Tab-separated table of N, CA and C in Angstrom:
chain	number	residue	atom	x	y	z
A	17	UNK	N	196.197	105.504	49.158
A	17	UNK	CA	197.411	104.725	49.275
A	17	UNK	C	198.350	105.005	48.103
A	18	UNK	N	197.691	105.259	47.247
A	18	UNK	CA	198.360	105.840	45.924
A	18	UNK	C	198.960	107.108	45.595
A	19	UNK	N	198.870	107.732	46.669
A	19	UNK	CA	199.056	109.493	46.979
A	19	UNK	C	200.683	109.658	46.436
A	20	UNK	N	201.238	110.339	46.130
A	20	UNK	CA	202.202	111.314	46.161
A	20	UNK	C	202.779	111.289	47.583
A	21	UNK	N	204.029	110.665	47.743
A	21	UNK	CA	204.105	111.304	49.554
A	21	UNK	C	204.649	112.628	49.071
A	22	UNK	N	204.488	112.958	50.793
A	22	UNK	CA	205.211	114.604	51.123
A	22	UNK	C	206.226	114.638	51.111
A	23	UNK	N	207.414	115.718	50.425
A	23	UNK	CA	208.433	116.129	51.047
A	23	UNK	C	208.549	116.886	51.880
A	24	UNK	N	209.890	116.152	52.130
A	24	UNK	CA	210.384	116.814	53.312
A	24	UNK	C	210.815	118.077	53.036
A	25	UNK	N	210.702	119.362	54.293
A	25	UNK	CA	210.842	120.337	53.529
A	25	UNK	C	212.939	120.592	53.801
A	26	UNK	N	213.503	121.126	53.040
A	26	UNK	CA	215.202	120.784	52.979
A	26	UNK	C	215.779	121.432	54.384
A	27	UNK	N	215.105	122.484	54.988
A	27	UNK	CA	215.119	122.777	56.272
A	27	UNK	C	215.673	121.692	58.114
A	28	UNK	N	214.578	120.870	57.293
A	28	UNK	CA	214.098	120.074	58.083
A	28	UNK	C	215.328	119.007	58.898
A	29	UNK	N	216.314	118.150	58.101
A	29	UNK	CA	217.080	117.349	58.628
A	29	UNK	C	218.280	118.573	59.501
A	30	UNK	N	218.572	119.932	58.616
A	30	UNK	CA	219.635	120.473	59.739
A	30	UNK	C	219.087	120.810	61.042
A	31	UNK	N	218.299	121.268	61.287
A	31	UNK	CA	216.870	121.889	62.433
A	31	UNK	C	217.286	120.338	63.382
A	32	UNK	N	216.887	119.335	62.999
A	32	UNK	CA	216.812	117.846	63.930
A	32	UNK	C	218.185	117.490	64.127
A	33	UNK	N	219.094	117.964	63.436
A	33	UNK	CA	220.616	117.694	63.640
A	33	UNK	C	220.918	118.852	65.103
A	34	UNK	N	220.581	119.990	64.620
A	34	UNK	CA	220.800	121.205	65.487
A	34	UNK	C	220.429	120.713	67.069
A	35	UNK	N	218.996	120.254	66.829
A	35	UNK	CA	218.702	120.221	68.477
A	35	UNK	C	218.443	118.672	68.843
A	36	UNK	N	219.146	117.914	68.077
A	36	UNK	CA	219.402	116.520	68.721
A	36	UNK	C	221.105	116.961	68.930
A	37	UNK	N	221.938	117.785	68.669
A	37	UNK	CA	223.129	118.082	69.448
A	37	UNK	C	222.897	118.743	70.887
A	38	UNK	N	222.347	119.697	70.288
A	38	UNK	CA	221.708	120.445	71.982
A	38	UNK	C	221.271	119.477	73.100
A	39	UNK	N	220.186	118.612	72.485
A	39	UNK	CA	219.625	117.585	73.384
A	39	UNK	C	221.062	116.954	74.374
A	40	UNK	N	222.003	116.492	73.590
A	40	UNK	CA	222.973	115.697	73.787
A	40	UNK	C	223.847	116.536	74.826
A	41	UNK	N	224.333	117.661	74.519
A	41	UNK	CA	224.832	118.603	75.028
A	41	UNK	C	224.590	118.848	76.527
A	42	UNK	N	222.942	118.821	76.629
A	42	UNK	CA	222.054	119.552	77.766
A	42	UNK	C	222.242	117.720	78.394
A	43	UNK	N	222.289	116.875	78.151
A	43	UNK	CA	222.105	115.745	79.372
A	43	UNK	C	223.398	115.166	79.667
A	44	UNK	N	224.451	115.465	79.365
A	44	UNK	CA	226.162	115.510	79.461
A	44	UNK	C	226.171	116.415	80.555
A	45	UNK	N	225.895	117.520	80.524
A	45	UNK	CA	225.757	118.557	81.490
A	45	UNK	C	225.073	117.859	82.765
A	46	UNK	N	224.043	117.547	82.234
A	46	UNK	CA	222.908	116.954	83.611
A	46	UNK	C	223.811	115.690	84.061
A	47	UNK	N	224.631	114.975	83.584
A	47	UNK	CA	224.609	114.066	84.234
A	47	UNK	C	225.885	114.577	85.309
A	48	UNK	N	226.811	115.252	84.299
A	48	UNK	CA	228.299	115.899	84.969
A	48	UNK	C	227.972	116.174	86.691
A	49	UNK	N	226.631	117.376	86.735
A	49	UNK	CA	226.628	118.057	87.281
A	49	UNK	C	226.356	117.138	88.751
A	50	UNK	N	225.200	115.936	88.247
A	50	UNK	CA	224.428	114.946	89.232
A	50	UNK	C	226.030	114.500	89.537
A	51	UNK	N	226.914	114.089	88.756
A	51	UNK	CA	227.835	113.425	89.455
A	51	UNK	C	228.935	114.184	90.662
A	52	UNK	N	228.740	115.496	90.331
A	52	UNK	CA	229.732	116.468	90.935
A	52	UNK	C	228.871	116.909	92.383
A	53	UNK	N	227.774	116.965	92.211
A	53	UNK	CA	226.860	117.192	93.502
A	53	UNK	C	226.922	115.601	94.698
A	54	UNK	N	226.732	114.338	93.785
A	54	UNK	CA	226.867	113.376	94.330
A	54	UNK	C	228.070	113.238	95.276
A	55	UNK	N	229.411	113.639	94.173
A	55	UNK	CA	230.634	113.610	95.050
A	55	UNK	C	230.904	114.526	96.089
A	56	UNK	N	230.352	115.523	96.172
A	56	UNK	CA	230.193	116.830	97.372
A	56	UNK	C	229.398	116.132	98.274
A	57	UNK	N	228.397	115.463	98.151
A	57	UNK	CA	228.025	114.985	99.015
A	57	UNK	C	228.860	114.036	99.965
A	58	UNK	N	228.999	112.897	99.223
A	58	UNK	CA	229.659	111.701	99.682
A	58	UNK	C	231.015	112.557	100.652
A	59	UNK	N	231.816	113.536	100.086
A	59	UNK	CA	232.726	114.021	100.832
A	59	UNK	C	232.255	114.960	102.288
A	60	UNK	N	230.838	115.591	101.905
A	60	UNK	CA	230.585	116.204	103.061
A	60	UNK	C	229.900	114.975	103.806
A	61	UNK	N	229.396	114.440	103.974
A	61	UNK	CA	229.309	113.092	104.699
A	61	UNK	C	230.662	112.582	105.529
A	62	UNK	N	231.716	112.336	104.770
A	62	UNK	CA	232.853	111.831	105.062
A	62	UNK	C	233.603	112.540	106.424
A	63	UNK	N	233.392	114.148	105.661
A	63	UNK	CA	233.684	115.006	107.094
A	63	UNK	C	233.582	115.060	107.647
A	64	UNK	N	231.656	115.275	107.783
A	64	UNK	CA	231.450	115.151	108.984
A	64	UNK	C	231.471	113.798	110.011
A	65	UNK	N	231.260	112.873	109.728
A	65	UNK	CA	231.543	111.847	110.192
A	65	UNK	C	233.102	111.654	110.545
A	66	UNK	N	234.258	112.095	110.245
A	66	UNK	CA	235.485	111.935	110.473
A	66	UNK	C	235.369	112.666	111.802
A	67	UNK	N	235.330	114.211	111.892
A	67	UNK	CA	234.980	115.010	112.833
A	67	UNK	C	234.117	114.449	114.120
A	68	UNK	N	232.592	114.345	113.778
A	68	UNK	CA	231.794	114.131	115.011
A	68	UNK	C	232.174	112.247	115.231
A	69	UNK	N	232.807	111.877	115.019
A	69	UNK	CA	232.492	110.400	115.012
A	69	UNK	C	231.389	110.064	116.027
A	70	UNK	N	230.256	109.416	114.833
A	70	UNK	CA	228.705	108.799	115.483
A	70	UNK	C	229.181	107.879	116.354
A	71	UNK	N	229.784	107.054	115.838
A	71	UNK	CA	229.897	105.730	116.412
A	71	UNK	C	230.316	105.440	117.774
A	72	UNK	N	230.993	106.271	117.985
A	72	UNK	CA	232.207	106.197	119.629
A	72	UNK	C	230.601	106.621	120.438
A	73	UNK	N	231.111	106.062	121.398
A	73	UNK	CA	230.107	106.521	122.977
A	73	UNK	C	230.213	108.188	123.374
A	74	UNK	N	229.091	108.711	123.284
A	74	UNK	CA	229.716	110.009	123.855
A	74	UNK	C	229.621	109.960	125.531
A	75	UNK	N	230.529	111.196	125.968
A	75	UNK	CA	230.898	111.188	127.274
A	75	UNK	C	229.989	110.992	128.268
A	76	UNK	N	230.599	110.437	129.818
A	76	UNK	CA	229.098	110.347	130.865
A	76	UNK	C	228.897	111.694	130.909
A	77	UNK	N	227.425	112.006	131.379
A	77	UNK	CA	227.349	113.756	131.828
A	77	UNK	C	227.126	113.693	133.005
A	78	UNK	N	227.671	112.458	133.839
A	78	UNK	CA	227.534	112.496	135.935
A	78	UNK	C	228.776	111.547	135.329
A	79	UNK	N	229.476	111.792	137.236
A	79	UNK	CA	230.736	111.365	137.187
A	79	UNK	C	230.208	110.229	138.204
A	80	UNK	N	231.110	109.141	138.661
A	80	UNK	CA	230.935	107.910	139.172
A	80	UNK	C	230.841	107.950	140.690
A	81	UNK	N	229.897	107.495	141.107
A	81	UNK	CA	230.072	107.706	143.129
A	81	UNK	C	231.541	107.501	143.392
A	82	UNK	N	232.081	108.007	144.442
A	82	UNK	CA	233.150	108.067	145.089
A	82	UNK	C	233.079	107.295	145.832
A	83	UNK	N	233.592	105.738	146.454
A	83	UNK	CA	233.658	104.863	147.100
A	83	UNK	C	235.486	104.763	147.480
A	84	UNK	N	235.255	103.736	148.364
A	84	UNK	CA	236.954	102.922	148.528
A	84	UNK	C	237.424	104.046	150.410
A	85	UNK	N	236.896	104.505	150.683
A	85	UNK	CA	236.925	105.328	152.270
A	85	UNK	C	237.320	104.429	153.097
């Protein structure tokens, strides 16, 4: 308990500066990218749905007996 601590060697704090920027760098990126894929999505969604509209009934594929003679 009485020991001498270790130094640090002077290396050491620029090295943890260096790649705690990188770190920072690299998940700015990750998030950019999640958000730019997200929005491609949401828009290709949009399209297609504008285009095929799900919702409407699609057409009969037989036409209605002919009555009223």
């Amino acid at each position: 308990m009485e020991a001498v601590p270790v130094g640090v060697p002077p290396e050491l704090p620029g090295e943890a500066v260096r790649r705690g920027a990188r770190l920072l760098r690299l998940r700015r990126a990750g998030r950019r990218l999640l958000w730019l894929v997200l929005c491609a999505a949401a828009v290709a969604f949009l399209t297609w749905a504008a285009l095929t509209r799900p919702w409407a009934e699609p057409p009969s594929l037989t036409t209605p007996p002919v009555s009223g003679r």
